[in-house]
Coordinates of C-alpha atoms in Angstrom, one line a residue:
M5 CA 222.6 195.3 -61.4
L6 CA 219.6 197.4 -62.3
Y7 CA 216.5 195.8 -64.0
D8 CA 213.6 198.0 -65.8
V9 CA 210.4 196.1 -64.5
T10 CA 208.3 197.7 -67.2
Q11 CA 210.5 195.7 -69.9
T12 CA 210.0 192.3 -68.7
S13 CA 209.2 189.2 -70.7
P14 CA 205.7 187.7 -70.8
A15 CA 207.1 184.7 -69.0
A16 CA 208.4 186.7 -66.1
A17 CA 206.5 186.7 -62.9
P18 CA 204.3 189.7 -62.3
V19 CA 205.8 192.3 -60.1
Q20 CA 203.6 193.6 -57.2
A21 CA 203.1 197.2 -57.3
A22 CA 204.6 199.2 -54.2
P23 CA 202.1 200.6 -52.0
P24 CA 201.5 204.4 -52.6
V25 CA 203.6 206.5 -50.4
R26 CA 201.2 208.4 -47.9
R27 CA 202.3 212.1 -47.7
R28 CA 202.1 213.7 -44.5
R29 CA 199.8 216.8 -44.6
V30 CA 200.6 219.9 -42.9
H31 CA 198.5 220.2 -39.9
R32 CA 195.8 222.8 -40.0
A33 CA 196.9 224.4 -36.9
W34 CA 200.0 225.6 -38.8
F35 CA 197.8 227.5 -41.3
V36 CA 195.8 229.1 -38.6
A37 CA 199.2 230.2 -36.8
A38 CA 200.2 231.6 -40.1
V39 CA 197.2 233.7 -40.6
T40 CA 197.4 234.8 -37.0
F41 CA 201.0 236.0 -37.7
V42 CA 199.9 237.9 -40.6
T43 CA 197.0 239.5 -38.8
I44 CA 199.4 240.7 -36.1
I45 CA 201.8 242.0 -38.6
G46 CA 199.1 244.1 -40.2
A47 CA 197.8 245.3 -36.8
A48 CA 201.4 246.1 -35.9
A49 CA 201.3 249.3 -38.0
F50 CA 199.6 251.3 -35.1
R51 CA 202.5 250.2 -32.8
S52 CA 205.1 251.8 -34.9
L53 CA 203.4 255.3 -35.1
P54 CA 203.3 256.8 -31.5
G55 CA 207.1 257.5 -31.2
L56 CA 206.8 259.3 -34.6
L57 CA 203.9 261.4 -33.8
I58 CA 205.5 263.2 -30.8
D59 CA 207.8 265.7 -32.5
P60 CA 205.4 266.6 -35.4
L61 CA 202.3 267.0 -33.3
H62 CA 204.4 269.3 -30.9
Q63 CA 205.4 271.4 -33.9
E64 CA 202.1 271.7 -35.5
F65 CA 199.7 272.2 -32.5
G66 CA 202.1 273.3 -29.8
W67 CA 200.9 270.4 -27.6
S68 CA 203.5 269.5 -24.8
H69 CA 205.3 266.2 -24.7
G70 CA 203.4 265.4 -21.5
T71 CA 200.1 265.9 -23.2
I72 CA 201.0 263.9 -26.3
G73 CA 202.5 261.3 -23.9
A74 CA 199.2 261.2 -21.9
A75 CA 197.2 260.2 -25.2
V76 CA 199.7 257.4 -25.8
S77 CA 199.4 256.3 -22.1
V78 CA 195.6 256.0 -22.7
N79 CA 196.2 253.8 -25.8
L80 CA 198.7 251.5 -23.9
A81 CA 196.6 251.2 -20.7
L82 CA 193.6 250.4 -22.8
Y83 CA 195.5 248.0 -24.9
G84 CA 196.3 246.0 -21.8
L85 CA 192.9 246.5 -19.9
T86 CA 190.9 245.3 -22.9
A87 CA 193.0 242.1 -23.4
P88 CA 191.5 239.8 -20.7
F89 CA 188.0 240.9 -21.7
A90 CA 188.8 240.1 -25.4
A91 CA 190.0 236.9 -24.3
A92 CA 186.5 235.9 -22.9
L93 CA 184.7 237.5 -25.8
M94 CA 186.7 235.0 -28.0
D95 CA 185.3 232.3 -26.0
R96 CA 181.9 233.8 -26.4
F97 CA 181.6 234.8 -30.1
G98 CA 184.7 233.5 -31.5
I99 CA 188.0 234.6 -32.5
R100 CA 187.2 235.7 -36.1
R101 CA 184.5 238.1 -35.3
V102 CA 186.3 239.6 -32.3
V103 CA 189.5 240.3 -34.3
A104 CA 187.7 241.5 -37.4
V105 CA 185.8 244.0 -35.3
A106 CA 189.2 245.0 -33.5
L107 CA 190.8 245.7 -36.7
T108 CA 188.0 247.7 -38.0
V109 CA 188.1 249.8 -34.8
I110 CA 191.8 250.3 -35.2
A111 CA 191.3 251.8 -38.8
A112 CA 188.5 254.0 -37.7
G113 CA 190.4 255.4 -34.7
S114 CA 193.6 256.0 -36.8
G115 CA 191.8 257.5 -39.9
L116 CA 189.9 259.9 -37.9
T117 CA 192.9 261.5 -36.3
V118 CA 193.7 263.3 -39.7
W119 CA 190.9 265.7 -39.0
M120 CA 191.7 266.4 -35.2
T121 CA 192.5 269.8 -34.2
A122 CA 192.5 269.6 -30.2
A123 CA 194.3 267.4 -28.0
W124 CA 191.1 265.6 -26.6
Q125 CA 190.5 264.4 -30.1
L126 CA 193.9 262.8 -29.9
W127 CA 192.9 261.1 -26.6
L128 CA 189.4 259.9 -28.2
C129 CA 190.9 258.5 -31.6
W130 CA 194.4 257.4 -30.8
G131 CA 193.9 256.9 -27.1
L132 CA 190.2 255.3 -26.8
L133 CA 189.5 253.8 -30.2
V134 CA 192.9 252.5 -31.3
G135 CA 193.5 251.5 -27.5
L136 CA 190.4 249.3 -27.4
G137 CA 190.9 247.9 -31.0
S138 CA 194.5 246.9 -30.2
G139 CA 193.7 245.5 -26.8
S140 CA 191.5 242.9 -28.7
M141 CA 194.6 242.2 -30.8
A142 CA 197.0 241.9 -27.9
L143 CA 198.9 238.9 -26.9
A144 CA 195.8 237.3 -25.4
F145 CA 194.9 236.7 -29.0
A146 CA 198.2 234.8 -29.7
A147 CA 197.6 232.9 -26.5
T148 CA 194.0 231.9 -27.1
V149 CA 195.0 230.7 -30.7
T150 CA 198.0 228.7 -29.2
N151 CA 196.0 227.2 -26.3
R152 CA 193.1 225.9 -28.7
W153 CA 195.1 224.7 -31.7
F154 CA 198.4 223.3 -30.1
T155 CA 199.3 220.8 -27.3
E156 CA 202.7 220.3 -28.4
R157 CA 205.4 223.1 -29.6
R158 CA 203.3 225.8 -27.5
G159 CA 206.3 227.6 -26.3
L160 CA 207.7 227.8 -30.0
V161 CA 204.4 229.0 -31.5
S162 CA 203.9 231.7 -28.9
G163 CA 207.4 232.9 -29.7
I164 CA 206.6 233.0 -33.2
L165 CA 203.4 234.8 -32.8
T166 CA 204.9 237.3 -30.3
A167 CA 207.5 238.0 -32.8
A168 CA 204.9 238.9 -35.3
S169 CA 204.4 242.4 -33.7
A170 CA 208.2 242.9 -34.1
S171 CA 207.9 241.9 -37.8
G172 CA 205.2 244.5 -38.3
Q173 CA 207.4 247.1 -36.8
L174 CA 210.0 246.1 -39.0
I175 CA 207.9 246.3 -42.2
F176 CA 206.1 249.6 -41.3
L177 CA 208.4 251.7 -39.1
P178 CA 210.7 252.6 -42.0
V179 CA 207.9 253.4 -44.2
L180 CA 205.9 255.5 -41.7
S181 CA 209.0 257.5 -40.6
W182 CA 209.7 258.3 -44.4
L183 CA 206.1 259.3 -44.8
T184 CA 206.1 261.5 -41.7
E185 CA 209.4 263.3 -42.6
H186 CA 208.7 263.9 -46.2
H187 CA 204.7 264.2 -46.3
G188 CA 203.7 264.8 -42.8
W189 CA 202.1 262.6 -40.2
R190 CA 198.5 262.5 -41.6
P191 CA 199.6 260.1 -44.7
A192 CA 201.3 258.0 -42.0
A193 CA 198.1 257.8 -39.8
V194 CA 196.1 256.9 -43.2
T195 CA 198.5 254.1 -43.8
V196 CA 198.1 252.5 -40.5
S197 CA 194.3 252.6 -41.2
L198 CA 194.5 251.0 -44.5
A199 CA 197.0 248.3 -43.2
A200 CA 194.3 247.2 -40.4
L201 CA 191.5 247.1 -43.0
A202 CA 193.6 245.0 -45.5
V203 CA 193.9 242.2 -42.9
V204 CA 190.2 241.8 -42.2
P205 CA 189.3 239.7 -45.2
F206 CA 192.1 237.3 -44.3
V207 CA 190.8 236.9 -40.9
W208 CA 187.1 236.4 -42.0
I209 CA 188.0 233.8 -44.8
L210 CA 190.8 232.0 -43.5
L211 CA 190.9 231.9 -39.7
R212 CA 188.9 229.3 -37.7
D213 CA 188.1 229.3 -34.1
H214 CA 188.7 225.6 -33.0
P215 CA 190.2 222.6 -34.5
A216 CA 186.8 221.0 -34.1
D217 CA 185.5 223.3 -36.6
V218 CA 187.4 221.5 -39.4
G219 CA 187.2 218.1 -38.0
Q220 CA 190.8 217.7 -36.7
K221 CA 192.6 217.4 -33.2
P222 CA 194.8 219.9 -31.9
Y223 CA 198.4 219.7 -33.0
G224 CA 200.1 216.9 -30.7
A225 CA 196.8 215.9 -29.1
R226 CA 196.2 212.1 -29.0
E227 CA 192.3 212.5 -28.8
F228 CA 189.8 214.5 -30.6
V229 CA 188.7 217.6 -28.7
P230 CA 185.2 218.7 -29.2
K231 CA 184.5 222.4 -29.4
P232 CA 183.2 223.8 -26.2
P233 CA 179.9 225.7 -26.3
P234 CA 180.1 229.4 -26.1
V235 CA 180.7 230.9 -22.7
T236 CA 178.2 233.4 -21.7
G237 CA 178.9 236.3 -19.3
A238 CA 182.3 237.2 -20.7
A239 CA 182.6 240.2 -18.5
R240 CA 181.5 238.4 -15.3
R241 CA 183.9 235.3 -16.2
T242 CA 186.8 237.6 -16.8
L243 CA 186.4 239.4 -13.3
K244 CA 185.8 236.2 -11.5
V245 CA 189.2 234.7 -13.0
L246 CA 190.8 238.0 -11.8
S247 CA 189.2 237.7 -8.2
T248 CA 190.4 234.1 -8.0
S249 CA 193.9 234.6 -9.4
V250 CA 194.7 237.6 -7.3
R251 CA 194.7 235.4 -4.4
T252 CA 197.9 233.6 -5.4
G253 CA 201.3 235.2 -5.1
T254 CA 202.4 234.0 -8.4
F255 CA 199.8 236.2 -10.1
W256 CA 201.5 239.3 -8.4
L257 CA 204.8 238.3 -9.3
L258 CA 204.1 237.7 -12.9
A259 CA 201.8 240.9 -12.9
G260 CA 204.9 242.9 -11.3
T261 CA 207.7 241.6 -13.6
F262 CA 205.4 242.3 -16.7
A263 CA 204.5 245.7 -15.7
I264 CA 208.2 246.4 -15.6
C265 CA 208.6 244.8 -18.9
G266 CA 206.2 247.1 -20.4
A267 CA 207.6 250.2 -18.8
S268 CA 211.1 249.4 -20.3
T269 CA 210.0 248.5 -23.7
N270 CA 206.5 249.9 -25.1
G271 CA 206.4 252.8 -22.6
L272 CA 210.2 253.9 -22.8
I273 CA 212.1 252.7 -26.0
Q274 CA 209.0 252.4 -28.5
T275 CA 207.7 255.9 -27.2
H276 CA 210.7 257.9 -26.5
F277 CA 213.7 256.4 -28.2
V278 CA 213.2 258.3 -31.5
P279 CA 212.5 261.7 -30.0
A280 CA 215.4 261.1 -27.4
E281 CA 217.8 260.5 -30.4
H282 CA 216.4 263.4 -32.2
D283 CA 217.2 265.7 -29.1
H284 CA 220.9 264.6 -29.7
G285 CA 220.8 265.6 -33.3
M286 CA 220.1 262.3 -35.1
P287 CA 217.6 262.5 -38.0
V288 CA 214.3 261.0 -37.4
T289 CA 214.4 258.5 -40.1
T290 CA 217.8 257.2 -38.9
A291 CA 216.6 256.9 -35.4
A292 CA 213.4 255.0 -36.6
S293 CA 215.5 252.7 -38.7
L294 CA 217.4 251.7 -35.5
L295 CA 214.1 251.1 -33.8
A296 CA 213.2 248.9 -36.8
V297 CA 216.4 247.1 -36.6
I298 CA 215.4 246.2 -32.9
G299 CA 212.3 244.5 -34.5
V300 CA 214.6 242.5 -36.7
F301 CA 216.5 241.0 -33.8
D302 CA 213.3 240.8 -31.8
V303 CA 212.0 238.1 -34.2
A304 CA 215.0 236.1 -33.7
G305 CA 215.2 236.5 -30.0
T306 CA 211.5 235.8 -29.2
I307 CA 211.5 232.7 -31.5
A308 CA 214.5 231.5 -29.7
S309 CA 212.9 232.4 -26.3
G310 CA 210.0 230.2 -27.2
W311 CA 212.3 227.3 -28.2
F312 CA 214.2 227.8 -24.9
T313 CA 210.8 227.8 -23.0
D314 CA 209.9 224.4 -24.3
R315 CA 213.3 223.1 -22.7
F316 CA 214.3 225.1 -19.7
E317 CA 212.7 226.5 -16.6
P318 CA 210.8 229.7 -17.5
R319 CA 211.4 231.6 -14.2
R320 CA 215.2 231.3 -14.8
L321 CA 214.8 232.4 -18.4
L322 CA 212.8 235.5 -17.1
A323 CA 215.5 236.4 -14.6
V324 CA 218.3 236.3 -17.2
Y325 CA 216.3 238.4 -19.7
Y326 CA 215.4 241.0 -17.1
A327 CA 219.0 241.4 -15.7
L328 CA 220.4 241.8 -19.4
R329 CA 217.9 244.3 -20.3
G330 CA 218.5 246.5 -17.3
L331 CA 222.1 246.4 -17.8
S332 CA 221.7 247.7 -21.4
L333 CA 219.5 250.5 -20.3
L334 CA 222.0 251.8 -17.8
F335 CA 224.6 252.3 -20.7
L336 CA 222.1 253.8 -22.9
P337 CA 222.6 257.4 -22.0
M338 CA 226.3 257.4 -22.8
L339 CA 225.4 256.1 -26.4
L340 CA 222.9 258.5 -27.5
G341 CA 224.4 260.8 -30.2
P342 CA 223.9 262.4 -33.6
A343 CA 225.3 259.6 -35.7
V344 CA 225.2 255.9 -35.4
H345 CA 228.4 254.1 -34.1
P346 CA 229.4 250.7 -33.2
P347 CA 228.4 250.8 -29.5
M348 CA 225.1 251.8 -30.4
L349 CA 224.7 249.2 -32.9
F350 CA 225.7 246.7 -30.3
F351 CA 222.9 247.9 -28.1
I352 CA 220.3 247.9 -30.6
V353 CA 221.2 244.2 -31.6
F354 CA 221.5 243.3 -27.8
Y355 CA 218.3 245.0 -26.9
G356 CA 216.3 243.7 -29.8
L357 CA 217.2 240.0 -28.8
D358 CA 215.4 240.6 -25.3
W359 CA 212.7 243.0 -26.4
V360 CA 209.8 240.6 -25.9
A361 CA 211.7 237.6 -25.1
T362 CA 209.8 237.6 -21.7
V363 CA 206.4 236.7 -23.3
P364 CA 206.9 232.8 -24.0
P365 CA 208.2 232.1 -20.4
T366 CA 205.4 234.3 -18.8
L367 CA 202.8 232.7 -20.9
A368 CA 204.1 229.3 -20.1
L369 CA 204.0 230.1 -16.3
C370 CA 200.5 231.1 -16.8
R371 CA 199.5 228.1 -18.5
E372 CA 201.2 225.9 -15.8
Q373 CA 199.8 227.7 -12.8
Y374 CA 196.2 228.4 -14.2
G375 CA 195.1 225.7 -16.6
E376 CA 191.9 226.6 -18.7
D377 CA 191.7 230.0 -17.6
S378 CA 195.5 230.7 -18.5
A379 CA 194.4 233.0 -21.4
I380 CA 192.4 235.3 -19.4
V381 CA 194.9 235.4 -16.6
F382 CA 197.7 236.3 -19.1
G383 CA 195.3 239.0 -20.4
W384 CA 195.3 240.4 -16.8
V385 CA 199.1 239.9 -16.6
L386 CA 199.3 241.8 -20.1
A387 CA 197.1 244.5 -18.5
S388 CA 199.8 245.1 -15.9
H389 CA 202.4 245.2 -18.7
Q390 CA 200.4 248.0 -20.4
V391 CA 199.7 250.0 -17.3
G392 CA 203.6 249.9 -16.7
A393 CA 204.0 251.0 -20.2
A394 CA 201.4 253.7 -20.1
L395 CA 202.8 255.1 -16.8
V396 CA 206.4 255.4 -18.2
A397 CA 205.1 256.8 -21.5
Y398 CA 203.5 259.6 -19.7
L399 CA 206.2 260.1 -17.2
G400 CA 208.9 260.3 -19.9
G401 CA 207.2 263.0 -21.6
V402 CA 206.9 264.8 -18.4
V403 CA 210.6 264.2 -17.5
R404 CA 211.7 265.5 -20.9
D405 CA 209.5 268.7 -20.4
V406 CA 211.0 269.4 -16.9
F407 CA 214.6 268.4 -17.4
G408 CA 215.1 268.8 -21.2
T409 CA 216.4 265.1 -21.2
Y410 CA 215.3 261.6 -21.0
D411 CA 218.4 260.3 -19.0
L412 CA 216.5 260.0 -15.6
M413 CA 213.9 257.4 -17.3
W414 CA 216.9 255.2 -18.7
Y415 CA 218.3 254.8 -15.1
V416 CA 215.2 254.2 -13.5
S417 CA 214.0 251.7 -15.9
G418 CA 217.3 249.9 -15.8
T419 CA 217.0 249.6 -11.9
L420 CA 213.5 248.4 -12.1
C421 CA 214.4 245.7 -14.5
A422 CA 217.0 244.4 -12.0
A423 CA 214.3 244.1 -9.5
A424 CA 212.2 242.2 -12.0
A425 CA 215.1 239.8 -12.3
L426 CA 214.9 239.1 -8.7
M427 CA 211.1 238.7 -8.6
S428 CA 211.2 236.2 -11.3
L429 CA 213.5 233.8 -9.2
V430 CA 210.9 234.0 -6.4
I431 CA 208.0 232.7 -8.7
R432 CA 207.2 229.0 -7.2
R433 CA 208.7 226.2 -9.2
A434 CA 205.8 223.7 -8.9
P435 CA 202.5 224.6 -10.4
A436 CA 199.9 225.7 -8.2
P437 CA 196.6 223.8 -8.0
A438 CA 194.8 224.5 -11.1
L439 CA 192.0 227.0 -10.6
P440 CA 188.6 225.7 -11.8
A441 CA 187.4 227.2 -15.0
V442 CA 185.0 229.8 -14.1
S443 CA 181.6 229.7 -16.1

């Protein structure tokens, strides 16, 4: 029987009020992760454009595929080589300042391309400026945020932040391909510039460098972690970490597998998939839409990979990912054609789930092996990823110029992925002794 305690008689005994229910506040770390996610999405616009530029620049200026591929190679190489230094600069000047400057440099480099008339200007604007800016926005940024703000759910968070780049590709690629086909490549370049600038206020107002800045513990931590003092000598520290880490076999295995990862994704598919499909008669917008669909499934695959990384052995996950990717690339030459058919859709879904699923387990292995220097070590591993991507971006254009087809690149990349699967299994299981933090 129910009674309304507000209607009791004066003789009734007083009813003690229930204690107020304490609502659990969402930890600030999740807001920082959300801002980081949006920031990477905004910066991802530049990742969607290189494959769309090849044919328009070739037609307007008469530049060879190899020449344009060389500019993309400079961009990809600097994207990787800048990352470890950017991680050290974040320790020195803070995340907000480095990321805000990086976004501004990306906007300047992309915007200046609309006035270029010579190939060296493409290398300068898109290769040098956008490469340096994007390198500071690389996955080392996500690794730094994850390491500072989280002690639990690191695999999941790294997977979500890695998926942000794919989400940006999903958002921008169809728009940029439509602009390129109907209005030329210049409006697309301006769109990239404006997208990078639009994110700067969010970074400056909402992003925080460390949990101690807002008086909180990292998510999952039992004790308060004071903010470390700025680390001076960023370049010297970065090089010292490299000189120490290269003495371990694990570093070379991680760098080698990640170089193959970059070669088979950013260097090959992201740069050459659209022109390859266009060679087979498929409209550019249709091919770009397929690449965007890869981004859809990449989001799911990368987040799932982060969840798996918290529960399974990372090196075995890497072996499975690389083996499946290599198998799919070997079948790709038979699937290219003027129309979208079910086998191609199966490849897009399959490849999308595996696109950057390698990042969370690779980052986890860096964290286990190299401790406090893991973000910088991962930056160097990412540099190898981008060197591999840059090499294949250039060689893919050369192969297309020489043979008139990209088929050789698909087969070589598939074979390299099989080698990466074997290399992953060789990585030692037990963590190596943690390297001392280099000051």
